[in-house]
Amino acid sequence: MGAELLVHARCGGQSLVLRCPANIQVATGQRIGATFGAADVHWFDAQTTHRL
């Protein structure tokens, strides 16, 4: 993607996709910390996959 890296993660049994700067290094299975603002979160309905 160039300037961004999509990191697929799990938190509390939920799947997440984190959009991160491309210069971070994450290994498969590595535990990471993440912070974000409420305005940066996009919620989707699990059944319809439509954005809420």
PDB file of N, CA and C in Angstrom:
ATOM      1  N   MET A   1       0.805  -1.185   0.000  1.00  0.00           N
ATOM      2  CA  MET A   1       0.000   0.000   0.000  1.00  0.00           C
ATOM      3  C   MET A   1       0.860   1.266   0.000  1.00  0.00           C
ATOM      4  N   GLY A   2       2.130   1.132   0.193  1.00  0.00           N
ATOM      5  CA  GLY A   2       2.970   2.320   0.169  1.00  0.00           C
ATOM      6  C   GLY A   2       3.179   2.915   1.540  1.00  0.00           C
ATOM      7  N   ALA A   3       2.452   3.976   1.881  1.00  0.00           N
ATOM      8  CA  ALA A   3       2.650   4.705   3.131  1.00  0.00           C
ATOM      9  C   ALA A   3       1.946   4.059   4.316  1.00  0.00           C
ATOM     10  N   GLU A   4       1.159   3.003   4.093  1.00  0.00           N
ATOM     11  CA  GLU A   4       0.410   2.374   5.172  1.00  0.00           C
ATOM     12  C   GLU A   4       0.579   0.862   5.162  1.00  0.00           C
ATOM     13  N   LEU A   5       0.375   0.259   6.328  1.00  0.00           N
ATOM     14  CA  LEU A   5       0.432  -1.186   6.491  1.00  0.00           C
ATOM     15  C   LEU A   5      -0.863  -1.604   7.176  1.00  0.00           C
ATOM     16  N   LEU A   6      -1.559  -2.599   6.639  1.00  0.00           N
ATOM     17  CA  LEU A   6      -2.765  -3.123   7.279  1.00  0.00           C
ATOM     18  C   LEU A   6      -2.361  -4.306   8.146  1.00  0.00           C
ATOM     19  N   VAL A   7      -2.622  -4.202   9.440  1.00  0.00           N
ATOM     20  CA  VAL A   7      -2.281  -5.254  10.398  1.00  0.00           C
ATOM     21  C   VAL A   7      -3.579  -5.911  10.834  1.00  0.00           C
ATOM     22  N   HIS A   8      -3.707  -7.211  10.586  1.00  0.00           N
ATOM     23  CA  HIS A   8      -4.885  -7.975  11.002  1.00  0.00           C
ATOM     24  C   HIS A   8      -4.597  -8.510  12.399  1.00  0.00           C
ATOM     25  N   ALA A   9      -5.495  -8.181  13.350  1.00  0.00           N
ATOM     26  CA  ALA A   9      -5.250  -8.510  14.752  1.00  0.00           C
ATOM     27  C   ALA A   9      -6.531  -9.017  15.401  1.00  0.00           C
ATOM     28  N   ARG A  10      -6.393  -9.498  16.647  1.00  0.00           N
ATOM     29  CA  ARG A  10      -7.543  -9.928  17.439  1.00  0.00           C
ATOM     30  C   ARG A  10      -7.443  -9.274  18.810  1.00  0.00           C
ATOM     31  N   CYS A  11      -8.612  -8.876  19.343  1.00  0.00           N
ATOM     32  CA  CYS A  11      -8.679  -8.277  20.672  1.00  0.00           C
ATOM     33  C   CYS A  11      -9.962  -8.760  21.332  1.00  0.00           C
ATOM     34  N   GLY A  12      -9.834  -9.461  22.443  1.00  0.00           N
ATOM     35  CA  GLY A  12     -11.034  -9.961  23.120  1.00  0.00           C
ATOM     36  C   GLY A  12     -11.882 -10.858  22.252  1.00  0.00           C
ATOM     37  N   GLY A  13     -11.256 -11.612  21.352  1.00  0.00           N
ATOM     38  CA  GLY A  13     -11.977 -12.521  20.470  1.00  0.00           C
ATOM     39  C   GLY A  13     -12.532 -11.855  19.219  1.00  0.00           C
ATOM     40  N   GLN A  14     -12.346 -10.557  19.074  1.00  0.00           N
ATOM     41  CA  GLN A  14     -12.843  -9.822  17.908  1.00  0.00           C
ATOM     42  C   GLN A  14     -11.717  -9.571  16.914  1.00  0.00           C
ATOM     43  N   SER A  15     -12.026  -9.684  15.645  1.00  0.00           N
ATOM     44  CA  SER A  15     -11.050  -9.390  14.601  1.00  0.00           C
ATOM     45  C   SER A  15     -10.980  -7.887  14.366  1.00  0.00           C
ATOM     46  N   LEU A  16      -9.768  -7.397  14.164  1.00  0.00           N
ATOM     47  CA  LEU A  16      -9.531  -5.982  13.893  1.00  0.00           C
ATOM     48  C   LEU A  16      -8.599  -5.854  12.706  1.00  0.00           C
ATOM     49  N   VAL A  17      -8.725  -4.771  11.971  1.00  0.00           N
ATOM     50  CA  VAL A  17      -7.749  -4.420  10.949  1.00  0.00           C
ATOM     51  C   VAL A  17      -7.246  -3.031  11.319  1.00  0.00           C
ATOM     52  N   LEU A  18      -5.958  -2.934  11.582  1.00  0.00           N
ATOM     53  CA  LEU A  18      -5.344  -1.676  11.991  1.00  0.00           C
ATOM     54  C   LEU A  18      -4.586  -1.087  10.819  1.00  0.00           C
ATOM     55  N   ARG A  19      -4.835   0.168  10.512  1.00  0.00           N
ATOM     56  CA  ARG A  19      -4.101   0.863   9.454  1.00  0.00           C
ATOM     57  C   ARG A  19      -2.967   1.616  10.138  1.00  0.00           C
ATOM     58  N   CYS A  20      -1.740   1.221   9.841  1.00  0.00           N
ATOM     59  CA  CYS A  20      -0.554   1.726  10.533  1.00  0.00           C
ATOM     60  C   CYS A  20       0.439   2.322   9.543  1.00  0.00           C
ATOM     61  N   PRO A  21       1.372   3.144  10.037  1.00  0.00           N
ATOM     62  CA  PRO A  21       2.446   3.627   9.164  1.00  0.00           C
ATOM     63  C   PRO A  21       3.245   2.445   8.613  1.00  0.00           C
ATOM     64  N   ALA A  22       3.697   2.537   7.387  1.00  0.00           N
ATOM     65  CA  ALA A  22       4.388   1.422   6.727  1.00  0.00           C
ATOM     66  C   ALA A  22       5.726   1.077   7.369  1.00  0.00           C
ATOM     67  N   ASN A  23       6.282   1.975   8.169  1.00  0.00           N
ATOM     68  CA  ASN A  23       7.616   1.729   8.724  1.00  0.00           C
ATOM     69  C   ASN A  23       7.604   0.906  10.016  1.00  0.00           C
ATOM     70  N   ILE A  24       6.432   0.490  10.522  1.00  0.00           N
ATOM     71  CA  ILE A  24       6.429  -0.352  11.713  1.00  0.00           C
ATOM     72  C   ILE A  24       6.749  -1.787  11.324  1.00  0.00           C
ATOM     73  N   GLN A  25       7.267  -2.544  12.272  1.00  0.00           N
ATOM     74  CA  GLN A  25       7.602  -3.936  12.016  1.00  0.00           C
ATOM     75  C   GLN A  25       6.789  -4.801  12.970  1.00  0.00           C
ATOM     76  N   VAL A  26       5.976  -5.691  12.413  1.00  0.00           N
ATOM     77  CA  VAL A  26       5.126  -6.571  13.203  1.00  0.00           C
ATOM     78  C   VAL A  26       5.304  -7.987  12.674  1.00  0.00           C
ATOM     79  N   ALA A  27       5.555  -8.922  13.586  1.00  0.00           N
ATOM     80  CA  ALA A  27       5.709 -10.330  13.210  1.00  0.00           C
ATOM     81  C   ALA A  27       4.399 -11.075  13.471  1.00  0.00           C
ATOM     82  N   THR A  28       4.133 -12.113  12.715  1.00  0.00           N
ATOM     83  CA  THR A  28       2.949 -12.940  12.915  1.00  0.00           C
ATOM     84  C   THR A  28       2.945 -13.477  14.342  1.00  0.00           C
ATOM     85  N   GLY A  29       1.827 -13.321  15.047  1.00  0.00           N
ATOM     86  CA  GLY A  29       1.693 -13.807  16.413  1.00  0.00           C
ATOM     87  C   GLY A  29       2.223 -12.853  17.470  1.00  0.00           C
ATOM     88  N   GLN A  30       2.832 -11.769  17.066  1.00  0.00           N
ATOM     89  CA  GLN A  30       3.400 -10.804  18.010  1.00  0.00           C
ATOM     90  C   GLN A  30       2.290 -10.044  18.726  1.00  0.00           C
ATOM     91  N   ARG A  31       2.445  -9.835  20.036  1.00  0.00           N
ATOM     92  CA  ARG A  31       1.512  -9.005  20.791  1.00  0.00           C
ATOM     93  C   ARG A  31       1.884  -7.554  20.561  1.00  0.00           C
ATOM     94  N   ILE A  32       0.865  -6.736  20.299  1.00  0.00           N
ATOM     95  CA  ILE A  32       1.105  -5.319  20.050  1.00  0.00           C
ATOM     96  C   ILE A  32       0.164  -4.483  20.910  1.00  0.00           C
ATOM     97  N   GLY A  33       0.492  -3.250  21.081  1.00  0.00           N
ATOM     98  CA  GLY A  33      -0.396  -2.288  21.726  1.00  0.00           C
ATOM     99  C   GLY A  33      -0.909  -1.331  20.668  1.00  0.00           C
ATOM    100  N   ALA A  34      -2.099  -0.814  20.860  1.00  0.00           N
ATOM    101  CA  ALA A  34      -2.664   0.123  19.892  1.00  0.00           C
ATOM    102  C   ALA A  34      -3.481   1.169  20.636  1.00  0.00           C
ATOM    103  N   THR A  35      -3.392   2.401  20.191  1.00  0.00           N
ATOM    104  CA  THR A  35      -4.239   3.471  20.700  1.00  0.00           C
ATOM    105  C   THR A  35      -4.916   4.139  19.514  1.00  0.00           C
ATOM    106  N   PHE A  36      -6.099   4.674  19.737  1.00  0.00           N
ATOM    107  CA  PHE A  36      -6.827   5.315  18.649  1.00  0.00           C
ATOM    108  C   PHE A  36      -7.896   6.218  19.238  1.00  0.00           C
ATOM    109  N   GLY A  37      -8.317   7.182  18.461  1.00  0.00           N
ATOM    110  CA  GLY A  37      -9.401   8.065  18.851  1.00  0.00           C
ATOM    111  C   GLY A  37     -10.729   7.524  18.363  1.00  0.00           C
ATOM    112  N   ALA A  38     -11.803   7.856  19.044  1.00  0.00           N
ATOM    113  CA  ALA A  38     -13.134   7.359  18.671  1.00  0.00           C
ATOM    114  C   ALA A  38     -13.500   7.730  17.235  1.00  0.00           C
ATOM    115  N   ALA A  39     -13.026   8.859  16.758  1.00  0.00           N
ATOM    116  CA  ALA A  39     -13.334   9.290  15.387  1.00  0.00           C
ATOM    117  C   ALA A  39     -12.629   8.431  14.342  1.00  0.00           C
ATOM    118  N   ASP A  40     -11.625   7.654  14.767  1.00  0.00           N
ATOM    119  CA  ASP A  40     -10.861   6.816  13.847  1.00  0.00           C
ATOM    120  C   ASP A  40     -11.416   5.401  13.715  1.00  0.00           C
ATOM    121  N   VAL A  41     -12.458   5.069  14.459  1.00  0.00           N
ATOM    122  CA  VAL A  41     -13.006   3.712  14.481  1.00  0.00           C
ATOM    123  C   VAL A  41     -14.167   3.602  13.497  1.00  0.00           C
ATOM    124  N   HIS A  42     -14.205   2.512  12.741  1.00  0.00           N
ATOM    125  CA  HIS A  42     -15.304   2.214  11.822  1.00  0.00           C
ATOM    126  C   HIS A  42     -15.926   0.887  12.266  1.00  0.00           C
ATOM    127  N   TRP A  43     -17.202   0.897  12.578  1.00  0.00           N
ATOM    128  CA  TRP A  43     -17.912  -0.290  13.045  1.00  0.00           C
ATOM    129  C   TRP A  43     -18.707  -0.905  11.899  1.00  0.00           C
ATOM    130  N   PHE A  44     -18.763  -2.251  11.874  1.00  0.00           N
ATOM    131  CA  PHE A  44     -19.487  -2.983  10.836  1.00  0.00           C
ATOM    132  C   PHE A  44     -20.404  -4.012  11.484  1.00  0.00           C
ATOM    133  N   ASP A  45     -21.567  -4.222  10.889  1.00  0.00           N
ATOM    134  CA  ASP A  45     -22.501  -5.240  11.335  1.00  0.00           C
ATOM    135  C   ASP A  45     -21.950  -6.614  10.952  1.00  0.00           C
ATOM    136  N   ALA A  46     -21.861  -7.511  11.908  1.00  0.00           N
ATOM    137  CA  ALA A  46     -21.277  -8.843  11.660  1.00  0.00           C
ATOM    138  C   ALA A  46     -22.084  -9.662  10.673  1.00  0.00           C
ATOM    139  N   GLN A  47     -23.398  -9.488  10.641  1.00  0.00           N
ATOM    140  CA  GLN A  47     -24.234 -10.288   9.743  1.00  0.00           C
ATOM    141  C   GLN A  47     -24.275  -9.728   8.333  1.00  0.00           C
ATOM    142  N   THR A  48     -24.412  -8.421   8.212  1.00  0.00           N
ATOM    143  CA  THR A  48     -24.557  -7.831   6.880  1.00  0.00           C
ATOM    144  C   THR A  48     -23.227  -7.322   6.312  1.00  0.00           C
ATOM    145  N   THR A  49     -22.267  -7.141   7.181  1.00  0.00           N
ATOM    146  CA  THR A  49     -20.953  -6.537   6.872  1.00  0.00           C
ATOM    147  C   THR A  49     -21.069  -5.084   6.443  1.00  0.00           C
ATOM    148  N   HIS A  50     -22.243  -4.453   6.620  1.00  0.00           N
ATOM    149  CA  HIS A  50     -22.412  -3.043   6.303  1.00  0.00           C
ATOM    150  C   HIS A  50     -21.870  -2.182   7.428  1.00  0.00           C
ATOM    151  N   ARG A  51     -21.331  -1.030   7.074  1.00  0.00           N
ATOM    152  CA  ARG A  51     -20.816  -0.106   8.067  1.00  0.00           C
ATOM    153  C   ARG A  51     -21.992   0.492   8.861  1.00  0.00           C
ATOM    154  N   LEU A  52     -21.814   0.568  10.170  1.00  0.00           N
ATOM    155  CA  LEU A  52     -22.858   1.122  11.033  1.00  0.00           C
ATOM    156  C   LEU A  52     -22.711   2.629  11.137  1.00  0.00           C
TER     157      LEU A  52
END
